[in-house]
Amino acid sequence: MGFERYMAAKPEDIGIDSEKLEAVFARAKRDVDDGTLKSAQVAVARHGRLAGVRTFGTVRHEGRAEEVPATNDTLYTIFSCTKAIVGAATWALCEEGLLRIDERVAEIIPEFGTNGKDGITVEQVMLHIAGFPYAPFSPLDWDDSERRLQRFASWRLNWAPGTRFEYHATSAHWVLAEIIERRTGKDFRAYVRERILAPAGVEGLYLGLPAELNGRVADVRHLIPPVPPPGGWGEVTPEAILQFNRPEVRAVGVPGGGGIGGAAQLALFYQALVNGGEGPSGKRILQPETIAWATEVRTKDYHRVPILDYPVNRALTVVVAGDDGNMHLRGFGRTCSPRAFGHGGAGGQIGWCDPATGISLGYCTDGFLDEIQQGRRITAISSLAAQCAAG
């Protein structure tokens, strides 16, 4: 998968304690050993190198019932971890002077400016405070430009833009993908690959999976009967999750949740962001000032997670851990610094980095469980990974 060239000879070479790293691996393996999950893949990185990658369990491919061993080369659907990758591409547009976050979306996509949406800004879209969290869009509509624009025009507001937070599971990033295409003249998947993924040295992360790689992707599966989370399913229904087993959907590269990759690629992607914009390959994808600007918390205290009622701490397309005692609820465990940032994915996928230590974490699984088990796993693995620095 290409990540092997970024492996450290031993964890201590990049300031990672081997015993602490083994504790991360043991926690991931435990869920497979006790039958909670069928497979898990985890990676920790620092200083532009991987300290280690481990994969446990078995997976299914291409709809077959056969269980086969998962390996470090197994690919997973990373779901909303994809948001940070597309987000980085929009940061690049801003860095290049091709986009301002105070622009109104309708100035860029005129078809979007209907049904009261004409005042929505790019920043509001990136913060999930734009007011259209349930806007319907079939992934297979994307490559039909007429149907795509009809969808944007038909969308209606659920609430006044800026007044509250509600997670836009896919809708916001369809808009960001369209903005990328309007401002660059390129297919968003091609732009993300050439501007972010390739120079970052993570060619094994895909937004728009080549057909020949479907046989390496772990099929997503519900391991227990799905139970609606507090507040209901929203867009992320059990059926919507399973559609990512379809090759034609994987090929679309759903910008809010359809990336394909592995734990090593996620950890290495975040190395580019935590090391001032320089990827493991030695190429720069962003300026340090751009990353610092993009990862500032911009939501207000009244932008709160529904039901659980804590501040969302959102930067431009990513979440920031924060120092208010809620970082574990945001997917960072309990031991990261307040400056840690990233974005998790449905089913318990993990992707984050911590500027205070330079550590980044990637975690993938193919199995969906209930929210409580998933949250405990994320907290445990993230907490252990954040403490891996030697000394």
Coordinates of C-alpha atoms in Angstrom, one line a residue:
M1 CA 0.0 0.0 0.0
G2 CA 3.0 2.3 -0.1
F3 CA 3.0 3.3 3.6
E4 CA 5.8 0.8 4.4
R5 CA 8.4 3.3 3.3
Y6 CA 7.3 5.6 6.1
M7 CA 7.8 3.0 8.9
A8 CA 10.3 3.8 11.6
A9 CA 12.9 1.2 12.2
K10 CA 11.7 1.1 15.8
P11 CA 9.2 3.3 17.7
E12 CA 11.9 4.9 19.8
D13 CA 13.5 6.4 16.7
I14 CA 10.6 8.8 16.5
G15 CA 10.1 9.2 20.3
I16 CA 7.4 6.6 20.8
D17 CA 7.5 4.3 23.8
S18 CA 7.3 0.7 22.5
E19 CA 5.4 -0.6 25.6
K20 CA 2.9 2.2 25.4
L21 CA 2.4 1.5 21.7
E22 CA 1.8 -2.2 22.4
A23 CA -0.9 -1.1 24.9
V24 CA -2.7 0.6 22.0
F25 CA -2.5 -2.5 19.9
A26 CA -3.6 -4.7 22.7
R27 CA -6.7 -2.6 23.3
A28 CA -7.6 -2.8 19.6
K29 CA -7.0 -6.5 19.5
R30 CA -9.1 -7.1 22.6
D31 CA -12.3 -6.3 20.8
V32 CA -11.5 -8.8 18.1
D33 CA -10.4 -11.5 20.6
D34 CA -13.6 -11.3 22.6
G35 CA -15.8 -11.3 19.5
T36 CA -17.0 -7.7 19.9
L37 CA -15.6 -6.8 16.5
K38 CA -14.7 -8.9 13.5
S39 CA -11.7 -6.8 12.5
A40 CA -9.7 -3.7 13.6
Q41 CA -6.8 -1.8 12.2
V42 CA -4.8 0.8 14.1
A43 CA -1.7 3.0 13.4
V44 CA 0.3 5.6 15.4
A45 CA 2.7 8.0 13.8
R46 CA 5.0 10.8 14.9
H47 CA 7.7 13.0 13.2
G48 CA 6.4 12.0 9.7
R49 CA 6.9 8.3 10.3
L50 CA 4.7 5.4 11.4
A51 CA 5.6 3.9 14.8
G52 CA 3.6 0.8 14.0
V53 CA 0.5 -0.6 12.2
R54 CA -1.4 -3.6 13.3
T55 CA -4.5 -5.4 11.9
F56 CA -6.6 -8.0 13.6
G57 CA -9.4 -10.4 12.7
T58 CA -11.2 -11.3 9.5
V59 CA -13.2 -9.4 6.9
R60 CA -15.5 -10.0 4.0
H61 CA -15.0 -8.7 0.5
E62 CA -17.4 -8.0 -2.4
G63 CA -20.5 -9.4 -0.8
R64 CA -19.1 -12.8 -0.2
A65 CA -19.9 -14.7 3.0
E66 CA -16.4 -16.0 3.3
E67 CA -14.3 -14.7 6.1
V68 CA -10.6 -14.0 5.2
P69 CA -7.8 -12.7 7.3
A70 CA -7.5 -8.9 7.5
T71 CA -4.0 -7.6 6.9
N72 CA -2.3 -4.2 7.0
D73 CA -3.1 -3.9 3.3
T74 CA -6.9 -4.2 3.9
L75 CA -8.8 -1.1 3.0
Y76 CA -11.8 0.3 5.0
T77 CA -14.5 2.8 4.4
I78 CA -13.4 5.7 6.6
F79 CA -16.8 7.4 6.6
S80 CA -16.7 10.9 8.0
C81 CA -12.9 10.9 8.5
T82 CA -13.2 11.9 4.9
K83 CA -14.4 15.3 6.0
A84 CA -10.9 16.4 7.2
I85 CA -9.4 15.4 3.8
V86 CA -11.9 17.4 1.8
G87 CA -11.6 20.2 4.4
A88 CA -7.8 20.4 3.8
A89 CA -8.5 20.8 0.1
T90 CA -10.8 23.8 0.8
W91 CA -8.1 25.2 3.1
A92 CA -5.8 25.0 0.1
L93 CA -8.2 27.0 -2.0
C94 CA -8.2 29.7 0.7
E95 CA -4.4 29.7 0.8
E96 CA -4.2 30.1 -2.9
G97 CA -6.7 33.0 -2.9
L98 CA -9.3 31.0 -4.7
L99 CA -11.9 31.1 -1.9
R100 CA -12.9 33.2 1.1
I101 CA -14.9 31.7 3.9
D102 CA -17.1 34.9 4.2
E103 CA -18.3 34.4 0.6
R104 CA -21.9 33.4 0.1
V105 CA -22.3 30.0 -1.4
A106 CA -24.9 31.3 -3.8
E107 CA -22.2 33.7 -5.3
I108 CA -20.2 30.6 -6.2
I109 CA -23.1 28.2 -7.0
P110 CA -26.1 30.3 -8.1
E111 CA -28.3 27.3 -8.3
F112 CA -27.9 26.8 -4.5
G113 CA -29.4 30.2 -3.7
T114 CA -33.1 29.1 -3.4
N115 CA -35.6 28.6 -0.6
G116 CA -33.9 31.1 1.8
K117 CA -30.4 29.6 1.3
D118 CA -29.0 32.7 -0.5
G119 CA -27.3 34.2 2.6
I120 CA -25.5 31.0 3.7
T121 CA -21.7 31.5 3.9
V122 CA -18.9 29.1 3.1
E123 CA -17.9 29.3 6.8
Q124 CA -21.3 28.3 8.0
V125 CA -21.2 25.3 5.7
M126 CA -17.8 24.2 7.0
L127 CA -19.0 24.6 10.6
H128 CA -22.3 22.6 10.2
I129 CA -24.3 25.7 11.2
A130 CA -25.8 26.3 7.7
G131 CA -29.3 25.0 8.4
F132 CA -29.7 22.2 5.9
P133 CA -28.5 19.0 7.8
Y134 CA -31.1 16.7 6.1
A135 CA -30.8 17.8 2.5
P136 CA -31.3 14.7 0.3
F137 CA -28.7 13.8 -2.2
S138 CA -28.2 10.4 -3.8
P139 CA -24.5 9.6 -4.3
L140 CA -25.2 8.4 -7.8
D141 CA -26.6 11.8 -8.7
W142 CA -23.2 13.5 -8.4
D143 CA -21.8 12.6 -11.8
D144 CA -25.0 13.9 -13.5
S145 CA -24.5 17.7 -13.4
E146 CA -28.1 18.5 -14.2
R147 CA -29.5 16.3 -11.4
R148 CA -26.8 17.5 -9.0
L149 CA -27.8 21.2 -9.5
Q150 CA -31.5 20.3 -9.3
R151 CA -30.8 18.8 -5.9
F152 CA -29.0 21.9 -4.7
A153 CA -31.9 24.1 -5.8
S154 CA -34.6 21.9 -4.2
W155 CA -32.9 21.9 -0.7
R156 CA -34.8 23.7 2.0
L157 CA -33.7 25.0 5.4
N158 CA -34.5 23.2 8.6
W159 CA -33.6 26.3 10.7
A160 CA -32.1 29.8 10.2
P161 CA -28.4 29.7 9.2
G162 CA -26.0 30.4 12.0
T163 CA -28.5 30.0 14.8
R164 CA -27.6 26.5 15.9
F165 CA -25.4 23.5 15.2
E166 CA -26.7 20.2 13.7
Y167 CA -24.3 17.8 12.0
H168 CA -24.6 17.9 8.2
A169 CA -23.6 14.3 7.7
T170 CA -23.3 14.5 3.9
S171 CA -25.0 17.7 2.7
A172 CA -22.4 20.3 3.6
H173 CA -19.6 18.4 1.9
W174 CA -21.5 18.0 -1.4
V175 CA -21.5 21.8 -1.4
L176 CA -17.8 21.9 -0.6
A177 CA -17.1 19.5 -3.5
E178 CA -19.0 21.7 -5.9
I179 CA -17.1 24.8 -4.7
I180 CA -13.8 23.0 -5.3
E181 CA -14.9 22.2 -8.9
R182 CA -16.2 25.7 -9.6
R183 CA -13.1 27.4 -8.3
T184 CA -10.5 25.0 -9.8
G185 CA -12.2 23.7 -12.9
K186 CA -11.2 20.2 -11.9
D187 CA -13.1 17.2 -10.7
F188 CA -13.0 17.5 -6.9
R189 CA -11.6 13.9 -6.6
A190 CA -8.7 14.7 -8.9
Y191 CA -8.0 18.0 -7.1
V192 CA -8.0 16.4 -3.7
R193 CA -5.6 13.7 -4.9
E194 CA -3.2 16.0 -6.7
R195 CA -3.3 18.9 -4.2
I196 CA -3.5 17.0 -0.9
L197 CA -3.2 13.2 -0.9
A198 CA -0.3 12.6 -3.4
P199 CA 2.0 15.3 -2.0
A200 CA 1.2 14.2 1.5
G201 CA 2.5 10.7 0.5
V202 CA -0.8 9.0 1.2
E203 CA -1.7 7.7 -2.3
G204 CA -3.4 4.7 -0.6
L205 CA -6.2 7.0 0.6
Y206 CA -8.9 7.2 -2.1
L207 CA -11.7 9.6 -2.8
G208 CA -13.3 7.8 -5.7
L209 CA -12.1 4.2 -5.5
P210 CA -10.7 2.6 -8.7
A211 CA -12.7 -0.5 -9.6
E212 CA -9.8 -2.8 -9.4
L213 CA -9.3 -2.2 -5.7
N214 CA -12.8 -3.3 -4.6
G215 CA -11.5 -6.7 -3.7
R216 CA -9.3 -5.2 -1.0
V217 CA -12.0 -3.2 0.8
A218 CA -13.6 -4.7 3.9
D219 CA -17.4 -4.9 3.5
V220 CA -19.2 -2.9 6.2
R221 CA -21.5 -4.9 8.4
H222 CA -23.9 -4.4 11.3
L223 CA -22.8 -6.8 14.1
I224 CA -25.9 -6.2 16.3
P225 CA -29.3 -5.0 15.3
P226 CA -29.1 -1.3 14.7
V227 CA -30.6 0.9 17.4
P228 CA -31.3 4.6 16.6
P229 CA -29.0 7.0 18.5
P230 CA -30.4 9.8 20.7
G231 CA -32.3 12.1 18.3
G232 CA -32.8 9.5 15.6
W233 CA -30.8 8.3 12.6
G234 CA -30.8 11.5 10.6
E235 CA -29.0 10.8 7.3
V236 CA -26.8 8.0 8.7
T237 CA -29.4 5.2 8.5
P238 CA -28.4 1.5 8.6
E239 CA -29.3 1.3 4.9
A240 CA -27.2 4.3 4.1
I241 CA -24.2 2.7 5.8
L242 CA -24.5 -0.5 3.8
Q243 CA -24.6 1.3 0.5
F244 CA -20.8 1.9 0.8
N245 CA -20.4 -1.8 0.0
R246 CA -21.5 -1.0 -3.6
P247 CA -18.6 -0.4 -6.0
E248 CA -20.5 2.3 -7.8
V249 CA -21.0 4.3 -4.6
R250 CA -17.3 3.8 -3.6
A251 CA -16.4 5.2 -7.1
V252 CA -18.3 8.4 -6.4
G253 CA -16.1 9.3 -3.5
V254 CA -18.8 10.8 -1.3
P255 CA -17.0 13.9 0.1
G256 CA -18.7 13.8 3.5
G257 CA -18.1 10.1 4.2
G258 CA -17.0 7.9 1.2
G259 CA -13.2 7.9 1.5
I260 CA -11.5 4.5 1.4
G261 CA -8.2 3.8 3.0
G262 CA -6.6 2.4 6.1
A263 CA -5.3 3.3 9.6
A264 CA -1.8 3.9 8.4
Q265 CA -2.9 6.3 5.7
L266 CA -5.1 8.2 8.1
A267 CA -2.2 8.6 10.6
L268 CA 0.1 9.7 7.9
F269 CA -2.4 12.2 6.5
Y270 CA -2.5 13.9 9.9
Q271 CA 1.2 13.9 10.1
A272 CA 1.2 16.4 7.2
L273 CA -1.1 18.6 9.3
V274 CA 0.6 18.3 12.6
N275 CA 4.1 18.9 11.1
G276 CA 3.4 22.4 9.7
G277 CA 2.0 21.2 6.4
E278 CA 4.9 19.0 5.3
G279 CA 3.9 15.5 4.5
P280 CA 5.9 12.3 5.2
S281 CA 7.1 12.5 1.6
G282 CA 8.9 15.8 2.3
K283 CA 6.5 17.8 0.1
R284 CA 4.5 20.7 1.5
I285 CA 0.7 20.6 1.1
L286 CA -0.2 23.7 3.2
Q287 CA 1.6 26.6 5.0
P288 CA 1.7 26.4 8.8
E289 CA -0.2 29.6 9.0
T290 CA -3.1 28.1 7.0
I291 CA -3.3 25.1 9.3
A292 CA -3.3 27.2 12.4
W293 CA -6.0 29.5 10.9
A294 CA -8.2 26.6 9.8
T295 CA -8.0 24.7 13.1
E296 CA -9.1 27.7 15.3
V297 CA -12.4 27.0 17.0
R298 CA -15.1 29.2 15.3
T299 CA -18.3 27.9 16.7
K300 CA -19.9 29.7 19.7
D301 CA -20.9 28.3 23.1
Y302 CA -24.6 28.2 21.9
H303 CA -23.5 25.9 19.0
R304 CA -24.1 22.7 21.0
V305 CA -24.5 19.0 20.3
P306 CA -28.2 18.2 20.3
I307 CA -29.5 16.1 23.2
L308 CA -26.1 15.8 25.0
D309 CA -25.8 19.6 25.1
Y310 CA -22.1 20.4 25.1
P311 CA -20.3 22.9 22.8
V312 CA -19.3 21.4 19.5
N313 CA -15.8 23.1 19.3
R314 CA -15.7 23.2 15.5
A315 CA -13.0 24.6 13.4
L316 CA -13.2 24.6 9.5
T317 CA -14.4 21.1 8.8
V318 CA -12.6 19.6 11.8
V319 CA -13.3 19.2 15.6
V320 CA -10.9 20.5 18.2
A321 CA -10.5 18.6 21.5
G322 CA -10.8 21.7 23.8
D323 CA -10.1 22.1 27.5
D324 CA -13.7 22.0 28.9
G325 CA -13.7 18.4 30.0
N326 CA -15.6 17.2 26.9
M327 CA -12.7 16.1 24.7
H328 CA -13.7 12.4 25.1
L329 CA -17.2 13.2 23.8
R330 CA -15.6 14.7 20.7
G331 CA -13.5 11.6 19.9
F332 CA -10.1 12.4 21.4
G333 CA -10.1 10.3 24.6
R334 CA -9.1 12.0 27.8
T335 CA -5.3 12.5 27.5
C336 CA -4.8 14.6 24.3
S337 CA -3.9 18.3 24.6
P338 CA -6.7 20.8 24.1
R339 CA -5.2 21.7 20.7
A340 CA -5.7 18.2 19.2
F341 CA -7.9 18.2 16.1
G342 CA -9.4 15.7 13.7
H343 CA -12.6 14.0 12.6
G344 CA -14.0 10.6 13.4
G345 CA -16.3 8.5 11.3
A346 CA -19.4 6.4 11.6
G347 CA -18.8 3.0 13.2
G348 CA -16.0 4.3 15.3
Q349 CA -13.3 5.2 12.7
I350 CA -10.7 7.5 14.3
G351 CA -8.4 10.1 12.8
W352 CA -6.7 12.9 14.8
C353 CA -3.4 14.6 15.5
D354 CA -2.1 16.5 18.6
P355 CA 0.2 19.5 17.9
A356 CA 1.4 19.3 21.5
T357 CA 3.1 16.0 21.0
G358 CA 3.2 15.5 17.2
I359 CA 1.3 12.1 17.6
S360 CA -1.4 11.1 15.1
L361 CA -3.7 8.2 15.2
G362 CA -5.7 6.2 12.6
Y363 CA -8.2 3.4 13.5
C364 CA -10.6 1.5 11.2
T365 CA -13.1 -1.3 11.6
D366 CA -15.8 -2.9 9.4
G367 CA -18.2 -3.5 12.2
F368 CA -21.0 -1.4 13.5
L369 CA -22.1 -1.6 17.1
D370 CA -24.2 0.6 19.5
E371 CA -23.1 4.1 20.3
I372 CA -22.1 3.3 23.9
Q373 CA -19.6 0.5 23.0
Q374 CA -18.3 2.6 20.1
G375 CA -17.7 5.6 22.4
R376 CA -15.9 3.6 25.0
R377 CA -13.6 2.1 22.4
I378 CA -12.8 5.4 20.9
T379 CA -12.0 6.9 24.3
A380 CA -9.8 4.0 25.4
I381 CA -7.8 3.8 22.2
S382 CA -7.4 7.5 21.8
S383 CA -6.4 7.9 25.4
L384 CA -3.7 5.3 25.1
A385 CA -2.4 6.6 21.8
A386 CA -2.1 10.2 23.1
Q387 CA 0.3 9.0 25.8
C388 CA 2.7 7.1 23.6
A389 CA 5.4 9.7 23.6
A390 CA 8.6 8.4 25.2
G391 CA 10.0 10.0 28.4

